[in-house]
XYZ file of C-alpha atoms in Angstrom:
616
model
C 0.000 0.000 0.000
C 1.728 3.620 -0.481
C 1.219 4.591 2.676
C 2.631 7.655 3.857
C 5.612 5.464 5.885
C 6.667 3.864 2.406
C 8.135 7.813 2.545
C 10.673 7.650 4.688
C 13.466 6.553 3.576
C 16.498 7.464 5.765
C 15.077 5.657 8.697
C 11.653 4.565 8.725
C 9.910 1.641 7.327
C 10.121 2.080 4.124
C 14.091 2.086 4.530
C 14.271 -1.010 6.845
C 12.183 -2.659 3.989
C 14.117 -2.319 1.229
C 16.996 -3.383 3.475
C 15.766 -6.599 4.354
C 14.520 -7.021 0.649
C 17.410 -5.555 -1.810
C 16.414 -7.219 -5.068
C 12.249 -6.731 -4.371
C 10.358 -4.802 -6.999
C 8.012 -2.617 -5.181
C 4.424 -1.982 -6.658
C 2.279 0.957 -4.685
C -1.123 0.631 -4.924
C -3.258 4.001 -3.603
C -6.186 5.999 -4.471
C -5.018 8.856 -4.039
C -0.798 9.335 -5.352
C 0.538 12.499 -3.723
C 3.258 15.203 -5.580
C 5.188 17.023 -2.340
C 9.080 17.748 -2.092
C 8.972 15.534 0.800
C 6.690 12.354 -0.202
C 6.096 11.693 -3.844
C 4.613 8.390 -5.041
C 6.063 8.316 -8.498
C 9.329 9.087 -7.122
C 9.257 6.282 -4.930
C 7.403 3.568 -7.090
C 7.777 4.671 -10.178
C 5.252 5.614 -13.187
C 1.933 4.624 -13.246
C 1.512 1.209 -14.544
C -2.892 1.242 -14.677
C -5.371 3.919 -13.660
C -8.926 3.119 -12.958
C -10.118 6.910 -11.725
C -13.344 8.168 -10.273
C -14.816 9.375 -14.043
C -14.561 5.536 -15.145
C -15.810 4.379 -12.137
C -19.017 6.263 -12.205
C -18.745 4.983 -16.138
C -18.810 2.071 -14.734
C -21.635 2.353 -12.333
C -19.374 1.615 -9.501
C -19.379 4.867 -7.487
C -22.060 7.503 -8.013
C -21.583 10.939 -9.722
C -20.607 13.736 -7.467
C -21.916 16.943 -7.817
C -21.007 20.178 -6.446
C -22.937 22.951 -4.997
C -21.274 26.529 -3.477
C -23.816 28.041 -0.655
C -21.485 30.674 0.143
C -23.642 33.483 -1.554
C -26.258 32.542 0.823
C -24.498 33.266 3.743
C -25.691 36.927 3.852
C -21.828 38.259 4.948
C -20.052 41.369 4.193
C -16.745 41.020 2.148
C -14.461 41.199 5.027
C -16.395 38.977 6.763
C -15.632 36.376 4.020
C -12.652 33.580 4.666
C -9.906 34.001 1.521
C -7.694 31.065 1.108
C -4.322 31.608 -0.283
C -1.647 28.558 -0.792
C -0.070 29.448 2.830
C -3.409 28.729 4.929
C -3.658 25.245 2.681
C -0.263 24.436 3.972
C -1.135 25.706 7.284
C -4.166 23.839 7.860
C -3.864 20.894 5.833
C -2.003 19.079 8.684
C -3.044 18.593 12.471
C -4.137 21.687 14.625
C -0.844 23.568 16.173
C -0.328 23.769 19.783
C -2.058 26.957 20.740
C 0.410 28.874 21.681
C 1.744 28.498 17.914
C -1.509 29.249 16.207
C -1.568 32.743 17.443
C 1.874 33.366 15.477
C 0.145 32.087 12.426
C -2.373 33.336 9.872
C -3.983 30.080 11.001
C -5.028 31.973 13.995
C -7.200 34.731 11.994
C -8.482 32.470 9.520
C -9.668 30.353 12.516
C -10.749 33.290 13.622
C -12.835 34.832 10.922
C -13.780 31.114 10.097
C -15.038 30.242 13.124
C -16.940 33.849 13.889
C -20.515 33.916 16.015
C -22.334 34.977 13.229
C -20.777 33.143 10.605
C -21.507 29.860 12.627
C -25.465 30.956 13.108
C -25.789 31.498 9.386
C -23.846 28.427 8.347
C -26.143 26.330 11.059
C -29.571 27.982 9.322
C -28.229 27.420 5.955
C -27.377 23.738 6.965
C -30.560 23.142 8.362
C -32.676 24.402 6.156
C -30.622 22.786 2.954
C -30.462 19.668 4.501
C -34.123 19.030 5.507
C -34.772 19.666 1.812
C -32.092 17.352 0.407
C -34.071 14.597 3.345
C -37.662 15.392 1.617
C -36.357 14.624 -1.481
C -34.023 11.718 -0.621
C -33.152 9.773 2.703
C -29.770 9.906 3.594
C -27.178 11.267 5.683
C -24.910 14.201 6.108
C -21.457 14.918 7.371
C -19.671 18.194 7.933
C -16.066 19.008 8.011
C -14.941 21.984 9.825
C -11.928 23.605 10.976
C -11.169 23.398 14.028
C -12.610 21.482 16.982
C -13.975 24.619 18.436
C -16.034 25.262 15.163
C -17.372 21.672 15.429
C -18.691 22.222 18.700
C -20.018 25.842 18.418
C -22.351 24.631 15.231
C -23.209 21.982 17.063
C -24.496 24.144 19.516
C -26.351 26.143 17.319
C -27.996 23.622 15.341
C -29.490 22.375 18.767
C -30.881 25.747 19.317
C -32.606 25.304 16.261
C -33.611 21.802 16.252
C -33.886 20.727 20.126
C -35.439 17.692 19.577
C -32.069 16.163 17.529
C -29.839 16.572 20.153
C -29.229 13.666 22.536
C -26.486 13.263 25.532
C -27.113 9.432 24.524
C -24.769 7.506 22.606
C -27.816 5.573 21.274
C -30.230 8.519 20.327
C -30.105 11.775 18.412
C -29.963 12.707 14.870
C -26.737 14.886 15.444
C -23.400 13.822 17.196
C -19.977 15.634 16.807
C -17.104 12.751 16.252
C -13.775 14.107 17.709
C -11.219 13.128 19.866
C -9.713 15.385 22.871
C -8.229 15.390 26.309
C -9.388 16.282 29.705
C -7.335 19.404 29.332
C -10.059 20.603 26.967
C -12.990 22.690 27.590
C -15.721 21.490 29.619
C -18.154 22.233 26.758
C -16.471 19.659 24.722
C -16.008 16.927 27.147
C -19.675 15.113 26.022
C -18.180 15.190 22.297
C -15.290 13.829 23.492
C -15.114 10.151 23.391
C -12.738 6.552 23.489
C -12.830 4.397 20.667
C -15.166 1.623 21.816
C -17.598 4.867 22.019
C -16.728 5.726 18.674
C -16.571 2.495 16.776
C -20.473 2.592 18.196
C -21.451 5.676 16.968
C -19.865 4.692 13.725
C -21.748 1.546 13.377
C -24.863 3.664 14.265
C -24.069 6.142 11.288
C -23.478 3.252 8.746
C -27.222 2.169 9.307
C -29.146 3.564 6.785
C -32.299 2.616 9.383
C -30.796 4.534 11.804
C -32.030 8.320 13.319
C -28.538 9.168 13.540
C -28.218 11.237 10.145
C -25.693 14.087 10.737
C -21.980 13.720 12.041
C -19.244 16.955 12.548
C -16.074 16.035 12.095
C -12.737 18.055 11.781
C -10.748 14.947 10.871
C -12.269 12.066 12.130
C -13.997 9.758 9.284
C -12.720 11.491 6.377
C -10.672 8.400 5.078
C -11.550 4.739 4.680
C -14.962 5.351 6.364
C -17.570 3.858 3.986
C -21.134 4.719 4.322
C -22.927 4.225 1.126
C -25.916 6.000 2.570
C -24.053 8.890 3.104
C -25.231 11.615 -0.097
C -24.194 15.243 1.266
C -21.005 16.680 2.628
C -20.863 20.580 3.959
C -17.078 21.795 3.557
C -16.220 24.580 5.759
C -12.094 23.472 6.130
C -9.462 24.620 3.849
C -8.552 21.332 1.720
C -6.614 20.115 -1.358
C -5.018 17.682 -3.105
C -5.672 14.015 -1.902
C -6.862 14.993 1.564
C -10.302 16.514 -0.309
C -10.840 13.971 -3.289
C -10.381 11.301 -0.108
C -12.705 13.675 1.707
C -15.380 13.869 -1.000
C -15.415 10.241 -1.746
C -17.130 9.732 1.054
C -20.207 10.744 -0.679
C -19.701 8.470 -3.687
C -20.577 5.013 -3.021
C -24.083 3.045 -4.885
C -26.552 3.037 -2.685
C -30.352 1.695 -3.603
C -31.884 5.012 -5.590
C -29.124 7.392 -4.821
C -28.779 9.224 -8.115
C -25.515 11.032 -7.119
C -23.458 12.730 -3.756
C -23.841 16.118 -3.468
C -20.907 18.211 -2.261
C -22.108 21.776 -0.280
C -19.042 24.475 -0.275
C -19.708 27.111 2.265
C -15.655 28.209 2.156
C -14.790 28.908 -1.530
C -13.438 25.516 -2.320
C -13.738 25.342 -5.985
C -10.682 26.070 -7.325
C -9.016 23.566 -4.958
C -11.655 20.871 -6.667
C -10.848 21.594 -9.605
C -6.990 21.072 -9.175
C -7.113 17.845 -7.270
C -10.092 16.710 -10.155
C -7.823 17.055 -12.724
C -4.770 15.827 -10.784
C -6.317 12.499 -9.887
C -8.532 11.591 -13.192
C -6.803 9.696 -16.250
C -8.427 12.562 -18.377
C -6.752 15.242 -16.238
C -9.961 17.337 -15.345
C -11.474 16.704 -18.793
C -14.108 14.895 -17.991
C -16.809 15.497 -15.455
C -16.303 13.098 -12.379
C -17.417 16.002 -10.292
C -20.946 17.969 -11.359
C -22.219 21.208 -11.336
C -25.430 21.593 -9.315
C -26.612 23.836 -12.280
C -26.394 20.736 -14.534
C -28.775 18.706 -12.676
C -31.057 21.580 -12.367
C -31.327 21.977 -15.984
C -32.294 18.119 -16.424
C -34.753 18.757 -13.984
C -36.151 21.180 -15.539
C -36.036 19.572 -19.188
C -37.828 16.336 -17.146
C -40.238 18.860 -15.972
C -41.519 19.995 -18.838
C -41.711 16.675 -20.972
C -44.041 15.849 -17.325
C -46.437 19.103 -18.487
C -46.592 18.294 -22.317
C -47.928 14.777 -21.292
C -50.189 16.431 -18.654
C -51.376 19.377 -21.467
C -54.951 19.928 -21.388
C -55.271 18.359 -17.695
C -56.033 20.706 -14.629
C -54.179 19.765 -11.640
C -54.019 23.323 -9.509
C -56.491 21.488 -7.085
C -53.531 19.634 -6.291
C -52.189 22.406 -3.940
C -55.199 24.117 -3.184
C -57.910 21.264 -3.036
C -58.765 19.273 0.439
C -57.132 16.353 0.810
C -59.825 14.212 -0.907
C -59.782 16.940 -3.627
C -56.158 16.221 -4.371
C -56.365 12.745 -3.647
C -59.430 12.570 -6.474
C -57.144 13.559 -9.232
C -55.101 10.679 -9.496
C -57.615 8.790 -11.540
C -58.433 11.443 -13.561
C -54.808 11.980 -14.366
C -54.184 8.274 -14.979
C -56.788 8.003 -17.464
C -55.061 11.135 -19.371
C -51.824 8.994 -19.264
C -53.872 5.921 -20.463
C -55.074 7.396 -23.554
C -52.003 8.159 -24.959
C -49.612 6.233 -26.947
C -47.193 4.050 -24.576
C -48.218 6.688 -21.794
C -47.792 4.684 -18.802
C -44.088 3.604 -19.530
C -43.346 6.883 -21.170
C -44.441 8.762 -18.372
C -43.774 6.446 -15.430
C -39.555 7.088 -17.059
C -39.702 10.477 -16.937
C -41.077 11.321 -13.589
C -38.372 8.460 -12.467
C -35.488 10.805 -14.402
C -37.122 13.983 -12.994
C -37.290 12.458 -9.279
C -33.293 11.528 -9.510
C -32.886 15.049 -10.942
C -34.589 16.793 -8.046
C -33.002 14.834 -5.219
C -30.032 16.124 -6.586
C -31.000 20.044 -6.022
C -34.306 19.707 -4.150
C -32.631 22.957 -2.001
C -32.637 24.892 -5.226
C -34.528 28.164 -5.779
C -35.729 26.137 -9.190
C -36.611 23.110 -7.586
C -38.356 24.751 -4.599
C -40.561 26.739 -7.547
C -41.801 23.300 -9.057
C -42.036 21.119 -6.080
C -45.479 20.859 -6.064
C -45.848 19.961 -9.265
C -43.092 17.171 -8.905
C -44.965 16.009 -6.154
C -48.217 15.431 -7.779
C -46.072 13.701 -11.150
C -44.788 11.166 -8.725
C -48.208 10.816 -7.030
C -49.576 9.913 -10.485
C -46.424 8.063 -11.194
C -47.033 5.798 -8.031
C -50.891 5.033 -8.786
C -49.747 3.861 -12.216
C -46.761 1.530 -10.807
C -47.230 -2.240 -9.948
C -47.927 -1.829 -5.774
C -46.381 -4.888 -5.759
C -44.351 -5.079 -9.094
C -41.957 -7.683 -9.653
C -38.428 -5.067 -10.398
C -38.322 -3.464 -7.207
C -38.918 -3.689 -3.146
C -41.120 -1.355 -1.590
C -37.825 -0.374 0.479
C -36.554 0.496 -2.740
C -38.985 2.889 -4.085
C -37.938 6.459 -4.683
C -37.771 7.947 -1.395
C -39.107 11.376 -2.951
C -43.036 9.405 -3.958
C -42.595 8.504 -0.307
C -42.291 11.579 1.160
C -43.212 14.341 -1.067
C -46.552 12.459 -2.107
C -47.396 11.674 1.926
C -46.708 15.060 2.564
C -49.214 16.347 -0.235
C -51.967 14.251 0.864
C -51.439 14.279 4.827
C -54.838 15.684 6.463
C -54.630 15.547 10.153
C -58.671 15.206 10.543
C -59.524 13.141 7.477
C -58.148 9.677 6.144
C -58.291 9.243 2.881
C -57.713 6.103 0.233
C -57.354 5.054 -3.361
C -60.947 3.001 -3.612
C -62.543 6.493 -2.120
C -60.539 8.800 -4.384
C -61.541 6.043 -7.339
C -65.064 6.548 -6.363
C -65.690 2.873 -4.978
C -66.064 1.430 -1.566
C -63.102 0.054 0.222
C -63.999 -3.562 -0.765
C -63.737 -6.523 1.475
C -60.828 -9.073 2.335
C -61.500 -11.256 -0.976
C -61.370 -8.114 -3.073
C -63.678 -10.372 -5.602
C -67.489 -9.986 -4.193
C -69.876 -9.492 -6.832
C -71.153 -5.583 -5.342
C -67.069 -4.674 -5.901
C -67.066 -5.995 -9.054
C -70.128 -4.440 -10.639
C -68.868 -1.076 -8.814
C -65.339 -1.618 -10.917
C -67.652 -2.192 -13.717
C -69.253 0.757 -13.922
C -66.178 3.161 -12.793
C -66.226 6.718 -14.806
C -62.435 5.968 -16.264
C -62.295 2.580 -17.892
C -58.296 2.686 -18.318
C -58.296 3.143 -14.334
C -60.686 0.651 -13.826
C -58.606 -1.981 -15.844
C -55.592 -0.909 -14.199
C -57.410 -1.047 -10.782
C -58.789 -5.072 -11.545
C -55.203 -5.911 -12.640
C -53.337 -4.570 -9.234
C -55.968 -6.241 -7.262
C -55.561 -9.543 -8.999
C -51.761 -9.442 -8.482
C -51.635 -8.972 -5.479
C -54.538 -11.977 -5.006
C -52.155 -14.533 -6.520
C -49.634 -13.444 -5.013
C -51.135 -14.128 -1.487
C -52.403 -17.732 -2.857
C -48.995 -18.494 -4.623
C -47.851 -18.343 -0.566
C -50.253 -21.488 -0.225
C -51.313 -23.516 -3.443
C -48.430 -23.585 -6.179
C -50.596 -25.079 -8.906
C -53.653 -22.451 -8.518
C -51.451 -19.162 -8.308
C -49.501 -19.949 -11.558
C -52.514 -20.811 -13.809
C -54.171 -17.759 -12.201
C -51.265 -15.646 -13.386
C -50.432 -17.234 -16.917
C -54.537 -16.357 -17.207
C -53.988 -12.703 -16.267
C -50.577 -12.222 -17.948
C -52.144 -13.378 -21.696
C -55.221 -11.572 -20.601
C -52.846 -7.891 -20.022
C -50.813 -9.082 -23.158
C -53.750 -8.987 -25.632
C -55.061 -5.507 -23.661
C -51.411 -3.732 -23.586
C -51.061 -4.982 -27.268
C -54.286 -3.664 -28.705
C -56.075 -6.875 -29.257
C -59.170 -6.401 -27.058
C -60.536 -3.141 -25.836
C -60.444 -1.533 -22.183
C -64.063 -2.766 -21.805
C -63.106 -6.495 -23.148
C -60.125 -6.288 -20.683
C -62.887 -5.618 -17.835
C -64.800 -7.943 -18.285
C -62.124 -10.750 -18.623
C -60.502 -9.791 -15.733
C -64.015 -9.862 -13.903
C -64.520 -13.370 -15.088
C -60.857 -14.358 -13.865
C -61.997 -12.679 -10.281
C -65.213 -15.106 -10.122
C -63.007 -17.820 -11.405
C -60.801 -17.053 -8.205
C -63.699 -16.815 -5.848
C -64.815 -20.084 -6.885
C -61.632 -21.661 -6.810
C -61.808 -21.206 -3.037
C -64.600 -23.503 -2.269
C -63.241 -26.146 -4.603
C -61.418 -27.729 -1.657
C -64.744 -27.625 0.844
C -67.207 -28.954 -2.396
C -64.822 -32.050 -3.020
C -64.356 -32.152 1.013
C -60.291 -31.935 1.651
C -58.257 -28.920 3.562
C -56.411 -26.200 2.080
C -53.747 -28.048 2.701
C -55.266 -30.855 1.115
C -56.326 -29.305 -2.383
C -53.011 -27.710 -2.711
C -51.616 -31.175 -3.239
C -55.022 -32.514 -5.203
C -54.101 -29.401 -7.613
C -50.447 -30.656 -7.850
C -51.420 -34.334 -8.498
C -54.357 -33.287 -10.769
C -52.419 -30.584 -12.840
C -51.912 -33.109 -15.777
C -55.687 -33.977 -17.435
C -54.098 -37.415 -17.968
C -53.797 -38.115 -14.402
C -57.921 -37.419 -13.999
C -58.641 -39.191 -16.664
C -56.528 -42.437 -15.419
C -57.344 -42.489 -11.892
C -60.674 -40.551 -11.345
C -60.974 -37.789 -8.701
C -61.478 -39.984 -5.714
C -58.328 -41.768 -5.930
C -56.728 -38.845 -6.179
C -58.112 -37.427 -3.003
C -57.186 -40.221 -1.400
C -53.452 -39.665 -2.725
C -53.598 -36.093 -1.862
C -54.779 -36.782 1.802
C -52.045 -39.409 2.443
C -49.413 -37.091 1.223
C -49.961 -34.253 3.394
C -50.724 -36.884 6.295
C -47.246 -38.444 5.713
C -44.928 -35.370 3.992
C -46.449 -33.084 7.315
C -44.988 -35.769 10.503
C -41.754 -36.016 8.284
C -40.616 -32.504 7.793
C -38.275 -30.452 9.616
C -37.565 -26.911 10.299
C -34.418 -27.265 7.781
C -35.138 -30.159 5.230
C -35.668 -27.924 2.697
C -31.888 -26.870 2.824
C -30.536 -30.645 3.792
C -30.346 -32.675 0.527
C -30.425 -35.885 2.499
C -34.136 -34.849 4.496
C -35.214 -33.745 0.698
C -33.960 -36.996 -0.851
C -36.069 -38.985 2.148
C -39.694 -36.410 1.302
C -38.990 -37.346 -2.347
C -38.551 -41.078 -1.879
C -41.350 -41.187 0.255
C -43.990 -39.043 -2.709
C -42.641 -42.074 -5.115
C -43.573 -44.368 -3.006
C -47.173 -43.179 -2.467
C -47.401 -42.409 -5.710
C -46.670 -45.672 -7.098
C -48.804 -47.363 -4.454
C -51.709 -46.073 -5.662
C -50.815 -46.570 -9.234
C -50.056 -42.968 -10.237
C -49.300 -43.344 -14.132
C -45.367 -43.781 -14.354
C -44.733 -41.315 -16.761
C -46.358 -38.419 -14.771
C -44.544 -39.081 -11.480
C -41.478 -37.184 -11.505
C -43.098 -34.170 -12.780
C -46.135 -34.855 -10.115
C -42.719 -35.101 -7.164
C -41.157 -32.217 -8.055
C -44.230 -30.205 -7.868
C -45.235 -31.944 -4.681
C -42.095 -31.091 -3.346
C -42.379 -27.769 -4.190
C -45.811 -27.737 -2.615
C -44.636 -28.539 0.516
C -41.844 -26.579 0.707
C -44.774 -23.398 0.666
C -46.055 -25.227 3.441
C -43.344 -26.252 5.540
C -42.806 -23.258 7.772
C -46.292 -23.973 8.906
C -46.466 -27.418 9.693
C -42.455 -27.162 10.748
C -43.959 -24.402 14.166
């Protein structure tokens, strides 16, 4: 590794090393190569021999895009009141804090000074504050924030408890907001609860890499800047005079793939750009030619270009109620809007893309003036967007849906005296358990917007089978090849949105029905799952007639259920035993030969839905 003690070469490690091995070849591998008088890593290991940099990796969708966003216009300061960097405070503070007495010989001292000023510290805490719960209502996530000195950390932590009490906590275990530092018992007494040993600290740090986890926002001087990986982590405040490999180490922090997150955002409040710039195009292959590191502005622009692809679909449809309507108001457009979508050509893909692009575009500058004007509007696109998704779509987790539907659309709809829902807003009564009674259906039936109502049937249905494929393996794939062909021929043109209805109305009753099947030829739940497995090739019926088939079905789960353990399932010798045992049965009873390892594997496969039942 070129470490910074493969350096040293009169008398450290590096020289003891290449004593002990004379004839080695020594290859340094490092993120982050470093040019000084004193330490240089070409000097020492010679030319490069491959670069993979940060602009292929986030080619190469291994690290996120970083983008970069200067807040220090909105610090409302005079211009002497403004920190300057020159080279001389970079060398100054690059390193550790001086002893005190030192500092006060040094410009270090005044830009500390003017740095860490009262008022300068208030504004940075209201900017932080406000930016950050906008960045959070567009995107979960977490924040750290590098200052300059340990006093600075502590003084903004102070004021960003005046202005949210309720995320400071003295416990380890609780509070949004915790400064990481280390310190002495020489220090001040204010900063003896910040100061902490590392068993404290390695527990804090496991707290911050939870992305469940209320603890959201960490101050750090120096602490966690290198090596500390927290893919959750999407915004970094800089307000400490940095360069070169210290701040591309610093600002990787931010990059790492997480779920959703369409890029790290980088928040300058000390005039860092320059020094980005350098250390950009010192450590990229393309030296600063290409764009691992984003302007804000550039996001903002796709959001706006999102925006208004969002408004040419929507042209023609009113959706003002949407921030000036009651909740059930608002809540009533949604259908409406989806039928708009509907009619047009490929709408629901089309659209359901767009609002995705515009959503990742937004989290990016949600704290923009831009992105504040629009955010209503964004807000009711994804609300649309999320009533024309699968609820419970095969691509994606619930966990993994865009955190901005999540909170922007909640936010929209949230009514503290009324509770609203989609059947309501629909126009239909919230329907009962089975979803399938014949008043629901001929409500569905007659619905205002057909498209809706089709869409409405089909998310109902899914999520139906999907419940029943947790219990009868047969029944829930027939059910779904039925309503897959059925959406095929709709999606494709081939029947109408009134033909759709009324086949998926008849696959509903076929659904209710096929519940009573098991109580009208008189076996369990458990019992007809296994009929439908034996029974699922014609032949079989035709062969051996219903009742014997019963009879097989019965002794199965009789037999298969006293046999099973909590882990045969992952044992191949238990499974091998279950599946000697169905053969067995099977050819007791004269199952026809040819049929009976298709008719095992499926009863296996049965009874491996069932297991964790019959296992408790």
């Amino acid at each position: 590794e070129a470490h910074r003690s493969q350096y040293d070469l009169i008398d450290g490690l590096a020289r003891n090393m290449r004593d002990a091995l004379p004839n080695a070849s020594f290859i340094g591998f490092t993120g982050t190569p470093i040019e000084k008088t004193d330490a240089n890593t070409r000097a020492v290991f010679g030319d490069y021999v491959s670069i993979y940099d940060i602009q292929r990796a986030v080619e190469d969708k291994a690290t996120v895009p970083i983008y970069y966003e200067s807040r220090i216009a909105k610090l409302a300061l005079n211009e002497s009141e403004i920190p300057h960097l020159d080279a001389e405070f970079e060398e100054i503070t690059e390193g550790e804090e001086v002893e005190r007495k030192e500092k006060l010989k040094t410009k270090w001292a005044a830009l500390e000074a003017l740095v860490g000023d009262e008022k300068r510290i208030r504004l940075i805490a209201e900017d932080f504050v406000d930016h950050f719960e906008r960045r959070l209502e567009a995107m979960d996530g977490k924040a750290m924030v590098v200052c300059m000195s340990r006093r600075i950390c502590v003084e903004l932590y102070e004021e960003i408890k005046k202005l949210r009490p309720r995320w400071h906590n003295k416990d380890d275990q609780r509070g949004v907001v915790k400064v990481v530092m280390t310190g002495s018992a020489s220090d001040p007494t204010e900063w003896q609860q910040h100061i902490r040993n590392k068993p404290r600290r390695k527990q804090l740090a496991k707290r911050f890499k939870n992305a469940k986890d209320p603890f959201k926002i960490v101050i750090v001087r120096d602490m966690w800047l290198t090596g500390f990986d927290v893919p959750c982590l999407h915004t970094m405040y800089l307000d400490k005079p940095m360069r070169g490999h210290g701040l591309m180490q610093a600002i990787a922090r931010v990059n790492r793939v997480f779920r959703d997150k369409p890029g790290g955002l980088v928040v300058d409040y000390l005039g860092l750009a320059d020094q980005l710039k350098q250390a950009l195009a010192a450590y990229t292959e393309s030296g600063g030619q290409g764009t691992p590191s984003i302007d804000t502005e550039e996001a903002v622009a796709a959001m706006l270009a999102k925006y208004e692809v969002c408004c040419d679909m929507l042209h023609g449809f009113d959706w003002s109620l949407w921030t000036t309507g009651t909740p059930a108001q608002r809540l009533g457009l949604l259908p409406a809007a989806q039928e708009h979508i509907f009619q047009q050509e490929d709408g629901k893909p089309r659209f359901t893309g767009v609002v995705t692009d515009l959503s990742r575009a937004f989290a990016l500058c949600a704290a923009h003036d831009e992105a504040i004007r629009i955010r209503d509007d964004i807000a009711f696109f994804q609300a649309v967007r999320a009533v024309l998704v699968k609820p419970s779509g095969e691509r994606r987790s619930q966990e993994d849906l865009d955190q901005a539907v999540r909170q922007l659309v909640s936010k929209a709809i949230a009514a503290p005296d009324e509770v609203i829902d989609v059947f309501s807003a629909a126009g239909l009564k919230k329907p009962d358990i089975s979803i399938l009674s014949d008043e629901f259906l001929a409500e569905v039936r007659s619905l205002k917007h057909k498209n809706v109502a089709a869409e409405l049937l089909a998310k109902l249905l899914r999520d139906e089978i999907k419940g029943r494929a947790r219990r009868n393996l047969v029944q829930s794939r027939a059910f779904s090849e039925m309503l897959r062909k059925a959406l095929n021929a709709y999606h494709n043109r081939a029947i109408a949105t009134q033909e759709i209805i009324e086949e998926l109305i008849r696959l509903a009753k076929e659904m209710r029905e096929a519940v009573n099947r098991g109580a009208d030829l008189g076996l369990s739940d458990d019992e007809i799952a296994f009929y439908d497995a034996l029974a699922m090739n014609e032949s079989a019926i035709q062969v051996m007639g219903v009742d014997e088939l019963k009879v097989i079905a019965v002794e199965l789960v009789t037999t298969v259920r006293k046999s099973v353990t909590i882990d045969w399932t992952v044992r191949e010798s238990a499974r091998a035993k279950i599946r000697v045992m169905v053969r067995r049965i099977l050819k007791k009873h004269g199952y026809p030969p040819d049929l009976r390892e298709e008719a095992t594997r499926t009863v296996l496969e049965q009874a491996e839905l069932l297991c964790a039942d019959w296992a408790s």
